[in-house]
XYZ file of C-alpha atoms in Angstrom:
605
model
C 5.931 -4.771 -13.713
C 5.068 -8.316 -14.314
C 6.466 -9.262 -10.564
C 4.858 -6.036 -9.257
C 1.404 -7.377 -9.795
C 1.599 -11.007 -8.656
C 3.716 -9.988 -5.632
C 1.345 -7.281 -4.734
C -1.839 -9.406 -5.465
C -0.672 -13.054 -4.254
C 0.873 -11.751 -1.240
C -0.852 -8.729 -1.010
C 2.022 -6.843 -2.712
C 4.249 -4.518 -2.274
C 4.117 10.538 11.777
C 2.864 11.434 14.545
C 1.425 9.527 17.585
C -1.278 6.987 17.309
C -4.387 8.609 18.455
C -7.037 7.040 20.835
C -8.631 4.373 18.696
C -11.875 4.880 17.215
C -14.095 1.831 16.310
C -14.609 2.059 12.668
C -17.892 2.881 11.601
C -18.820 0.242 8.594
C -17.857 -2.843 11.315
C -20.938 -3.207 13.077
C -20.667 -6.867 14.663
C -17.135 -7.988 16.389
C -15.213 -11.193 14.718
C -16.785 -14.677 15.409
C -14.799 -17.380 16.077
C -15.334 -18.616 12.488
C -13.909 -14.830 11.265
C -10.858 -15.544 13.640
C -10.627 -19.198 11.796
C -10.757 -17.656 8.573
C -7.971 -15.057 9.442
C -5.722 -17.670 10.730
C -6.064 -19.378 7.948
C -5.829 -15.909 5.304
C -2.553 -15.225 7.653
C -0.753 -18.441 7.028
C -1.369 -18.257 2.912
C 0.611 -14.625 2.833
C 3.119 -16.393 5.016
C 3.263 -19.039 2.540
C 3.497 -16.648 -0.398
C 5.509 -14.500 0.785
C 8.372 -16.941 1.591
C 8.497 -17.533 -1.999
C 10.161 -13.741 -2.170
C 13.007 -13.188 -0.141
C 13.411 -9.710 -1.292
C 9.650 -9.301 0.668
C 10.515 -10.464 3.158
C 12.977 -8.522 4.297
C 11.128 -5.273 3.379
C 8.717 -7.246 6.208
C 11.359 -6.947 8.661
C 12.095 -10.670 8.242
C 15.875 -12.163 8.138
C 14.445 -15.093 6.425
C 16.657 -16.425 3.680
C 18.500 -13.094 4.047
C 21.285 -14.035 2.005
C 19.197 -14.578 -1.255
C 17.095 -12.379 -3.471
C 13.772 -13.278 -5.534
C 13.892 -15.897 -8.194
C 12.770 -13.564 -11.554
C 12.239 -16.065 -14.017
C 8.326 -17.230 -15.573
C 8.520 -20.237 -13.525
C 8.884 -18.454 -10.362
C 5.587 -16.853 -10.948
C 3.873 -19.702 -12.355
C 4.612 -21.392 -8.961
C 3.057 -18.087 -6.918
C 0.060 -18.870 -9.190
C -0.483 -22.041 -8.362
C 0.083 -21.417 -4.934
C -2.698 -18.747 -4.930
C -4.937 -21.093 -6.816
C -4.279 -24.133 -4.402
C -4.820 -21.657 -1.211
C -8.303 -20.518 -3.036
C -9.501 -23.714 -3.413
C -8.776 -24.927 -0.459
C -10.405 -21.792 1.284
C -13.274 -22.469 -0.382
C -13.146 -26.180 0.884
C -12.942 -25.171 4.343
C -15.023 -21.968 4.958
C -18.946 -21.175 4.254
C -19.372 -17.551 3.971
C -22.439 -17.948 4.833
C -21.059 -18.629 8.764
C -19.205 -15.402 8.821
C -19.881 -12.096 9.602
C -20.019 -9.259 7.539
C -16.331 -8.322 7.576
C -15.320 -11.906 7.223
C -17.421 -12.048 4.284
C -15.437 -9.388 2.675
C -12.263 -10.924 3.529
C -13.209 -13.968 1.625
C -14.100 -11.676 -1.181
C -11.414 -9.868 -1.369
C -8.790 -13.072 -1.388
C -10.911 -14.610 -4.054
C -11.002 -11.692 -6.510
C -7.104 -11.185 -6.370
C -6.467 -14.584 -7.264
C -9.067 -13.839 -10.015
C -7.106 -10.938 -10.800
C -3.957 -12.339 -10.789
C -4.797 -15.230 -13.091
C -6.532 -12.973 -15.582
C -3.431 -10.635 -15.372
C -0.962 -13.932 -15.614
C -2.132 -13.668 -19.293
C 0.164 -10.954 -19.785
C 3.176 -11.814 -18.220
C 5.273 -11.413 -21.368
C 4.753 -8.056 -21.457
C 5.889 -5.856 -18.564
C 9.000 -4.558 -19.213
C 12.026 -5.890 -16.651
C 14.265 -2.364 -17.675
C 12.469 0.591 -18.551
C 12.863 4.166 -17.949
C 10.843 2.841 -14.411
C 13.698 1.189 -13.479
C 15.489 -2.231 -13.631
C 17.204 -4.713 -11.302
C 20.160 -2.421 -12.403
C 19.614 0.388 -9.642
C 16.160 -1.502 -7.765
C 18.796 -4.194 -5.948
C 21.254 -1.396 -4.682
C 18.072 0.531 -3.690
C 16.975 -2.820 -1.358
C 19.967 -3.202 -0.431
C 20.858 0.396 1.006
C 17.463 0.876 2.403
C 16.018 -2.356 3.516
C 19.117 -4.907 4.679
C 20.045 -4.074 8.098
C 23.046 -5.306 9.468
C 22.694 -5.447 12.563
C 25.542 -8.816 12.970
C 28.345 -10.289 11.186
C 26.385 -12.623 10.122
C 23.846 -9.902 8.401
C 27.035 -8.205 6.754
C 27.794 -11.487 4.982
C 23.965 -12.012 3.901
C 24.526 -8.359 2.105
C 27.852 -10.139 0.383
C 25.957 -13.307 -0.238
C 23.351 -10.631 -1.808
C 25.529 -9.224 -4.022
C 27.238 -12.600 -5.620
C 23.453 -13.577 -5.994
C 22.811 -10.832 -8.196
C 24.923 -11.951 -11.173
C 22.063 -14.971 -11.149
C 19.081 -12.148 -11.360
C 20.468 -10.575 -14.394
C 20.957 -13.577 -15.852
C 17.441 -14.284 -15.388
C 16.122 -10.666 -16.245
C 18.686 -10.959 -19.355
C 16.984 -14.445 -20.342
C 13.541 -12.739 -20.130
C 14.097 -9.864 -21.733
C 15.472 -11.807 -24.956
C 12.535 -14.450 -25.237
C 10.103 -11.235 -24.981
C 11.954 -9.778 -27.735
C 11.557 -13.061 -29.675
C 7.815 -12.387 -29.630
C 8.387 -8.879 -30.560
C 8.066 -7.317 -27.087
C 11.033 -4.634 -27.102
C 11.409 -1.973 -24.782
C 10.963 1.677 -26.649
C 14.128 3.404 -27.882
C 14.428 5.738 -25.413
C 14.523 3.059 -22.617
C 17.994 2.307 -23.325
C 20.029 5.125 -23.144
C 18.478 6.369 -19.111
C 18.867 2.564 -18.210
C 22.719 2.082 -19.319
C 23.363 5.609 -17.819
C 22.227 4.816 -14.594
C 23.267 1.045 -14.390
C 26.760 2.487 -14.914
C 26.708 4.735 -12.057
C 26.081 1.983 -9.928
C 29.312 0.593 -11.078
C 31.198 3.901 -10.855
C 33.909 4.415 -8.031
C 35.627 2.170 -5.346
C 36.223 -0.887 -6.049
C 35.922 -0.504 -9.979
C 37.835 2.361 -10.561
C 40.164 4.595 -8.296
C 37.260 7.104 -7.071
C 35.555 7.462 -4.155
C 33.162 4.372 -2.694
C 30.586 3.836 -5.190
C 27.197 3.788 -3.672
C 27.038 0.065 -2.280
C 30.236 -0.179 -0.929
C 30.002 2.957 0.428
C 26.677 2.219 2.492
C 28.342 -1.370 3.068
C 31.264 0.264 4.488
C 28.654 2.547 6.959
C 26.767 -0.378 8.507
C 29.837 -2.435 9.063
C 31.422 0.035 10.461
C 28.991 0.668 13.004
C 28.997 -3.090 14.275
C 30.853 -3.520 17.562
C 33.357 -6.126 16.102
C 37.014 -6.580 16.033
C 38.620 -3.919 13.319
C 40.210 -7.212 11.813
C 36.546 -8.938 10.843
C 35.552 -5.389 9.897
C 38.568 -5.270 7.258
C 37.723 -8.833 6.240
C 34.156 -8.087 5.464
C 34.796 -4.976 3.581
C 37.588 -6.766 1.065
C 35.000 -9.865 0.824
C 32.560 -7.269 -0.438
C 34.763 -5.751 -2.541
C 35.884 -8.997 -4.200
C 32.441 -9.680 -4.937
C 31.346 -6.412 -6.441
C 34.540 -6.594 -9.135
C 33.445 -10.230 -9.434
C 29.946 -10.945 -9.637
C 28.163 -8.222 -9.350
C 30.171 -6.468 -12.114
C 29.777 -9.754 -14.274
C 26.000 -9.613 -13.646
C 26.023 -6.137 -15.429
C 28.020 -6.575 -18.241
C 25.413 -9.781 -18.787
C 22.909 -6.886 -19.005
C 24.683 -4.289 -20.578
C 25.546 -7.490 -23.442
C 21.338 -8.146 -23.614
C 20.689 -4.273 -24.152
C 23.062 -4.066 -26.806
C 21.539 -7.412 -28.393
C 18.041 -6.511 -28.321
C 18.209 -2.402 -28.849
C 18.341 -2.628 -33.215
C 15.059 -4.188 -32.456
C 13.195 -1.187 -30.820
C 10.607 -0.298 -33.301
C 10.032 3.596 -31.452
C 8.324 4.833 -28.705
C 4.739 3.667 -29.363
C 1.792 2.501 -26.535
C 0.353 -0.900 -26.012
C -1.707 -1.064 -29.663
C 1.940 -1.625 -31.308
C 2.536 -5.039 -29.397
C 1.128 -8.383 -30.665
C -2.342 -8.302 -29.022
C -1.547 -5.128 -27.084
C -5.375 -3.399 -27.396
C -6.236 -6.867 -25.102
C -3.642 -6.301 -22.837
C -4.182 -2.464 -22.253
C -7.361 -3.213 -20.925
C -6.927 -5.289 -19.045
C -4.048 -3.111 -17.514
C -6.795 -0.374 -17.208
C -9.016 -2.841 -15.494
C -6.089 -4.234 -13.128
C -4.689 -0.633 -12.259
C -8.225 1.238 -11.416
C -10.350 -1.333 -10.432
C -13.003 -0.861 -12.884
C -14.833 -1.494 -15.977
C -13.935 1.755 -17.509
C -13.256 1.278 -20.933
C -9.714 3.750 -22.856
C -12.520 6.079 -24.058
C -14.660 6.192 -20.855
C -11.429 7.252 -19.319
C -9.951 9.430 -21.857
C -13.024 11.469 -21.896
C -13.337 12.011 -18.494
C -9.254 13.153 -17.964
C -10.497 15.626 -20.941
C -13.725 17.032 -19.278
C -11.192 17.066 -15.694
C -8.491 19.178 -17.829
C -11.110 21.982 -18.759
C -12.781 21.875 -15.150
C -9.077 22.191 -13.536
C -8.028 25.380 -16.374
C -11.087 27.160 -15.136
C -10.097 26.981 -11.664
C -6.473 27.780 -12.293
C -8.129 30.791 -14.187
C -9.388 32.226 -11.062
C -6.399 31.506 -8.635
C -4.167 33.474 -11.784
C -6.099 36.616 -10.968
C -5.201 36.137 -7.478
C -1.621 36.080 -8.090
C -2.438 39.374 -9.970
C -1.092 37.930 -13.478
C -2.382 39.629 -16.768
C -1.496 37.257 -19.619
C -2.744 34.120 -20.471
C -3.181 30.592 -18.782
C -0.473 29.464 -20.968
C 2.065 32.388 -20.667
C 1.470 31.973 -16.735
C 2.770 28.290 -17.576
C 5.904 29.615 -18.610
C 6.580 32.047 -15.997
C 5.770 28.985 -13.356
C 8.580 27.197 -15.236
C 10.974 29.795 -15.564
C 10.488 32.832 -13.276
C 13.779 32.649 -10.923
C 10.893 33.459 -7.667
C 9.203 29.990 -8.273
C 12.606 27.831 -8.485
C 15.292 26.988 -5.531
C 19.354 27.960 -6.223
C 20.818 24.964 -8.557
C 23.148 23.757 -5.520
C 23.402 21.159 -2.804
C 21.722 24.417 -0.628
C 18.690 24.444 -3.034
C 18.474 20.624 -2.454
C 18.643 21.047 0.885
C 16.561 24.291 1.199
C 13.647 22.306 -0.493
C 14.055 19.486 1.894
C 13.316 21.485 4.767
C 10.381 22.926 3.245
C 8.807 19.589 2.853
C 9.556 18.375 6.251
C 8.046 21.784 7.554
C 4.902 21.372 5.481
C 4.533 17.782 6.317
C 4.928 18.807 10.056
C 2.097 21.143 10.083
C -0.637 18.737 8.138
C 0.775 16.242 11.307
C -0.366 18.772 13.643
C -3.649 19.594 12.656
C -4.743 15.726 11.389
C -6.466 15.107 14.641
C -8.945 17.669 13.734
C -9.149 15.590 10.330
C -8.538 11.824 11.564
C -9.537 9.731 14.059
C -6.177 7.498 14.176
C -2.636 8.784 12.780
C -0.183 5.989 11.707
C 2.300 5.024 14.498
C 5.530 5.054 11.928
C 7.817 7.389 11.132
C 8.097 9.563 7.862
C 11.072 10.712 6.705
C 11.730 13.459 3.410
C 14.800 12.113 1.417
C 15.994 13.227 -1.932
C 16.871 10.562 -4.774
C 19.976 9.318 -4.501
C 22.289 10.919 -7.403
C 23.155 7.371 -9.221
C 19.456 6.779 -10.130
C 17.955 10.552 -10.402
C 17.411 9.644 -14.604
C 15.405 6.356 -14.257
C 13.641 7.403 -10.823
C 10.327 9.452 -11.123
C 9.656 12.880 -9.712
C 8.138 11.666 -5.938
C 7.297 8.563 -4.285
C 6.955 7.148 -0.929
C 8.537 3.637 0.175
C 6.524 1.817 3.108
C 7.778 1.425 6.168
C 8.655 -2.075 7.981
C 6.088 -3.437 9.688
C 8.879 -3.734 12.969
C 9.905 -0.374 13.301
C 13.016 -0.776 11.959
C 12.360 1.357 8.749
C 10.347 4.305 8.279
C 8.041 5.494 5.784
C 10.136 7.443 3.665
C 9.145 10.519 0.695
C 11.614 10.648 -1.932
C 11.864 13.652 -4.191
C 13.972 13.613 -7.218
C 15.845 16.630 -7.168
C 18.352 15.930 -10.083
C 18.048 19.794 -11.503
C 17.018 21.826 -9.328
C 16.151 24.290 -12.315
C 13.480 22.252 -12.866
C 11.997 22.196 -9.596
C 8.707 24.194 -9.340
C 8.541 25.998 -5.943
C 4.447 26.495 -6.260
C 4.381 22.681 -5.923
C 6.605 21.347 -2.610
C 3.296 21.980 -0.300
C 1.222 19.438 -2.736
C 3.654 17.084 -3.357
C 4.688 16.980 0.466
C 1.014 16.116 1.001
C 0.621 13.637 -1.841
C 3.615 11.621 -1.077
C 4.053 11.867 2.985
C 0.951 13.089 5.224
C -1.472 12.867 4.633
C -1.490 11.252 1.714
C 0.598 7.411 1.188
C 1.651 7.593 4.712
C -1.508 8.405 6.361
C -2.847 5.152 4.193
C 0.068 2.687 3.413
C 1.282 3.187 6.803
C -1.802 3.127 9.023
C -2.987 0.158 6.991
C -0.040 -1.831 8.375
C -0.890 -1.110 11.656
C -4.476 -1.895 11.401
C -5.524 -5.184 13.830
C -7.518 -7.575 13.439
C -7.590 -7.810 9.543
C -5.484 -10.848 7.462
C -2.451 -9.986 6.220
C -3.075 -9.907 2.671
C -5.333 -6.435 3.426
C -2.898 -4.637 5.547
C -0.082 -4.959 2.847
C -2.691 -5.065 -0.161
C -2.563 -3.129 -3.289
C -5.534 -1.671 -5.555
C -3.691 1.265 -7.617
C -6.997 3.466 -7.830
C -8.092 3.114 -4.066
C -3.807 3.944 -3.334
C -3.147 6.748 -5.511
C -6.878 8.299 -5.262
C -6.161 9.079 -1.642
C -3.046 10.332 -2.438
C -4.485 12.692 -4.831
C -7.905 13.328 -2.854
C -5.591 14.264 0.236
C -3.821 17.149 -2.074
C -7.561 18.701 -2.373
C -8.219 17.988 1.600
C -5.180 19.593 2.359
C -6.528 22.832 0.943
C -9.361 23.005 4.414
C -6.036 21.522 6.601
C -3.860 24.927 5.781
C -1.612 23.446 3.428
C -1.624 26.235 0.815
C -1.329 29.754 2.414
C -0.936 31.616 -0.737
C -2.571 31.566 -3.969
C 0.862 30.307 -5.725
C 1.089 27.657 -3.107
C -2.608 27.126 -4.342
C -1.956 27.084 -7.946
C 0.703 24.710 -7.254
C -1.898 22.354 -5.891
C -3.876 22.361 -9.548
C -1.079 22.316 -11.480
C -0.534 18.804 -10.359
C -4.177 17.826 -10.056
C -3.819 19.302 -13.428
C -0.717 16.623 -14.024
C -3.181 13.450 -13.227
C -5.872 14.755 -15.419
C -3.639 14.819 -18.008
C -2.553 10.840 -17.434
C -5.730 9.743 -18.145
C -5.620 11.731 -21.894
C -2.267 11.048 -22.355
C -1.885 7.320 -21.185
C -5.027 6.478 -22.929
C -3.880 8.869 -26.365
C -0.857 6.686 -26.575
C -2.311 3.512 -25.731
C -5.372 3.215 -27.506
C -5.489 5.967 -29.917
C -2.476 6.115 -31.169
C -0.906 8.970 -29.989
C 2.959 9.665 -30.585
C 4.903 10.711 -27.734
C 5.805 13.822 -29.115
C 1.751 14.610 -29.467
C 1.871 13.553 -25.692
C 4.502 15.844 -24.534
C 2.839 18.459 -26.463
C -0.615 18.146 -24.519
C 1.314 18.172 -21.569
C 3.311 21.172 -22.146
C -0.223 22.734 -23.315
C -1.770 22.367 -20.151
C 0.682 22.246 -17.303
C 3.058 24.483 -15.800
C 5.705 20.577 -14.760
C 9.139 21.632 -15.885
C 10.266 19.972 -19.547
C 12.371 17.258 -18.400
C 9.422 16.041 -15.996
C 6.779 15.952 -18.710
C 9.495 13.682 -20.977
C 9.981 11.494 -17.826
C 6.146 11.354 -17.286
C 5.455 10.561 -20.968
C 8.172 8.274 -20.304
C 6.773 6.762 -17.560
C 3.404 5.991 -18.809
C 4.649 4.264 -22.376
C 6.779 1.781 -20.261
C 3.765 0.808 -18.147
C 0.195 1.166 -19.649
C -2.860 2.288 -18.009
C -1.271 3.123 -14.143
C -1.276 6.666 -14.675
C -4.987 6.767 -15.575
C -5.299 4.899 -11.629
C -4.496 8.757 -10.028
C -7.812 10.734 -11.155
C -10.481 7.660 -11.221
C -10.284 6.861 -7.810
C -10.120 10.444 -6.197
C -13.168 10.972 -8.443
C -14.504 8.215 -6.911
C -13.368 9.293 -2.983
C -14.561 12.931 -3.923
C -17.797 11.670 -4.913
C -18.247 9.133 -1.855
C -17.782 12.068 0.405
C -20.012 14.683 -1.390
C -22.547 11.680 -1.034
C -21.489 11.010 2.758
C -22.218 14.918 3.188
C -25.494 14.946 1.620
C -27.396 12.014 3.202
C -25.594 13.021 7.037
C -26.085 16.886 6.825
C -24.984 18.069 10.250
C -23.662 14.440 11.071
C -21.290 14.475 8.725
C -18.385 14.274 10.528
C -14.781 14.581 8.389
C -12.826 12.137 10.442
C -15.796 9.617 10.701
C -15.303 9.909 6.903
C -11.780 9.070 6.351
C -11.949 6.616 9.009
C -14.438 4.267 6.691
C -12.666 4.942 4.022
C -9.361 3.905 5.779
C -10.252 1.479 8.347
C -10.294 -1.474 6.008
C -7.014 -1.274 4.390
C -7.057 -0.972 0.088
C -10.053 -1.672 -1.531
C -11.284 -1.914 -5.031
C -13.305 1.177 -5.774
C -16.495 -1.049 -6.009
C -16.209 -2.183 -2.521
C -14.865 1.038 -0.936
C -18.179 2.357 -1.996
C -20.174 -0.623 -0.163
C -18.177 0.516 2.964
C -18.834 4.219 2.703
C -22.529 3.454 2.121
C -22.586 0.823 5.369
C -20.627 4.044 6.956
C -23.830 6.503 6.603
C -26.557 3.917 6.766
C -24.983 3.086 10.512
C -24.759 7.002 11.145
C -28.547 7.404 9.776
C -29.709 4.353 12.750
């Protein structure tokens, strides 16, 4: 988590045809030449930063030290910091903001407060977890590999080996960290270990460790070297030099995990938030702050998720009736979780049937978003499901952003380990959430945006990212998305789910809630299948205060567009709307709301 932060911060991170371009309606004066300067200038510090992380830039598109991956010790990110804090100072050397316009103003801003951010946040770097039930270096290095190193040459296909040898040196840095934090009595919860050994040992499961079938690297090695137009005798040669390093290195790298797991697991005191770490009430805050942008204290926020729980039952009250069932909110839980007409068959066809749903779905909110949206992002979107060797530690849905180039498209992935626990009632939401037009519409587009630095199109603010995702589940509603009132309750039940995160991450953080009293709120409210609450809970003890990110910012976009509404009347306009909320790339929730406000004082003359 620690790495996710200062990348995303210090180098500002981590579909259907483009539409005739719309100026956007908070930019009221075009760039000076001292905005340009500034840009320029913005441009060549992410260039800077970035080339500090191999690893980003490849996912760039860039075949830059393509035969490394990122350093992962402290000292690596002690040298992004000072970076970031030489680049600020000299920014503020060579530019007055007072000789820029309004939008170069707020790129200024913006660059200052993430270094802000990032130093306040460098405060905590011992405690983000390097293996959790998140992930680890374990199954996140076969995922780059297999999705983000093309080889497109010989000479890319011996980067990829290169890649693999160099990952014995990242476990032995994520082993080293992982033992000083437990020094300072930073373990990992007890149920981290088990999910992270299981799916680290998948990874090394089949050809060349054993006599099965390719394991999952070699395998997608094998693919893209087969597909280079080279001799069959270089082809042969590449293949056995990956091979060779896979039983060498790469095995060697994790059995020097597997060794630090076993070392440090007696120490796992149980599955308790933040308050049980050495100054962990400190550090959840600040994780709250980091994650939604805000001043929002644990109780501000735990209050509100509570006050969003009882709004959301009421609502799922009245779509029940629709459905035409008798019993109680709770019984019609159950039924969502088991009635055999709300799940898929438990087979590769299931899978595969509930694939083509979401691509269907996705298809139809891509037809009608002109009527919603000005611009549509340019890059593809494609619906994948989780790949079977890291279904345990991956989390129910997520979307990976495209390349910048093309060469990679936005991609959904839906975890679809048991199919038996796949609710049917939720595909059309979670389609939405995770692919159009939720991340894609706004990851994506951002990207593509011109004329802004770098650092904003690839910028991350967790409450502006994920409250767009979850405000586009509730737009999606007026765009057709939910043609029946199961597909309907499908959409509460998981704006249901992120109401719950901000009870449940802040129970367990701050008050002192055991995960079993978080599972049971969870299974009290929400229909989500029993292995997905246990990954959820899960999720949000490995990595305090993210899941409270979800419900304060589409609170926040909600509320910007019921105000938008009010003071425009009949000029309200819905793709106006999303345009200034959009046409600036992420934004804290503070300055999203200047924006929207510059957005209907322009409309208003």
């Amino acid at each position: 988590m620690k790495r996710v932060y200062l990348a995303g911060l210090l180098a500002a991170c981590a579909a259907g045809p483009l539409m005739a371009q719309t100026s956007s309606p908070t930019v009221a004066t075009a760039p000076s030449a001292e905005d340009q300067r500034l840009t320029t200038f913005l441009d060549a510090a992410f260039d800077e930063a970035v080339a500090l992380s191999p690893e980003q830039m490849t996912s760039l598109g860039l075949k830059t030290q393509y035969d490394r991956l990122d350093d992962y010790t402290k000292a690596a990110d002690a040298r992004r910091l000072a970076l970031a804090e030489r680049q600020l100072a000299d920014m503020k050397k060579r530019f007055d903001p007072a000789k820029l316009t309004t939008m170069g103003r707020l790129s200024y801003r913006l660059f200052e407060k993430n270094v802000e951010t990032a130093r306040r946040q460098a405060r905590f770097s011992d405690y983000g977890f390097p293996v959790s039930t998140n992930g680890s270096p374990a199954g996140q290095i076969p995922v780059f590999l297999i999705n983000e190193h093309r080889v497109d040459s010989v000479e890319d296909a011996r980067a990829y080996i290169a890649r693999l040898i160099d990952s014995e040196r990242v476990m032995r840095e994520v082993s080293a960290e992982m033992r000083e934090q437990a020094a300072k009595g930073i373990v990992p919860p007890k149920m981290v270990f088990a999910p992270a050994r299981g799916d680290a040992q998948k990874v090394i499961t089949g050809a060349p460790f054993d006599g099965g079938p390719d394991s999952t690297v070699l395998a997608d090695f094998r693919k893209k070297v087969g597909a280079l137009k080279v001799p069959e005798a270089t082809k042969a040669q590449l293949i056995e030099q990956a091979r060779a390093a896979l039983t060498g290195p790469f095995k060697r790298g994790f059995a020097t995990l597997f060794a630090t797991l076993d070392a440090i697991e007696p120490q796992a005191k149980g599955n308790n938030g933040a308050w049980s770490l050495p100054g962990g009430d400190a550090y959840y805050q600040s994780q709250l702050a980091f994650y939604t942008t805000t001043d929002m204290t644990a109780d501000q926020i735990h209050q509100t998720g509570l006050a969003q729980v009882e709004a959301i039952r009421a609502e799922m009250e009245q779509v029940k009736a629709q459905i035409g069932f008798t019993g109680s909110l709770e019984a019609f839980f159950e039924a969502s979780r088991t009635n055999p007409k709300y799940k898929y068959p438990n087979d590769e066809a299931g899978r595969e049937l509930y694939l083509a749903d979401a691509r269907a779905v996705i298809a139809k909110m891509m037809a009608v978003a002109p009527r919603f949206f000005h611009r549509l992002p340019e890059a593809k979107l494609e619906v994948r499901a989780v790949e079977k060797w890291r279904q345990e530690t991956a989390s129910v849905a997520f979307y990976n952003r495209p390349a910048p180039d093309g060469s990679r498209p936005g991609i959904f992935y839906v975890n679809l380990a048991d199919m038996n626990q796949v609710n049917k009632q939720q595909v059309n939401a979670i389609a939405v959430h995770e692919g159009a037009p939720g991340h894609h519409f706004q990851i994506a587009r951002a990207q593509e945006l011109q004329g802004l630095p770098k650092f904003r199109r690839f910028g991350f603010y967790g409450s502006y990212i994920e409250g767009w995702g979850l405000y586009t589940e509730r737009l999606a509603k007026e765009m057709g998305a939910y043609p029946t009132p199961e597909t309907q309750f499908g959409m509460l039940s998981l704006q249901m789910w992120r109401a719950i995160r901000m009870v449940v991450d802040t129970g367990m953080h701050s008050k002192r809630w055991t995960r079993e009293q978080a599972i049971a709120f969870f299974q009290q409210n929400s229909p989500l299948s029993q292995r997905d609450i246990v990954k959820e809970v899960d999720r949000y003890i490995n990595n305090p205060g993210q899941a409270t990110s979800y419900m304060v910012g589409q609170l926040k976009i909600a509320g910007l567009r019921a105000k938008a509404e009010k003071a425009l009347g009949a000029r309200f306009d819905i793709r106006d709307f999303h345009e200034a909320v959009l046409a600036n790339g992420a934004l804290p929730l503070d300055v999203l709301e200047e924006q929207v406000d510059a957005y209907i004082a322009a409309k208003r003359g």
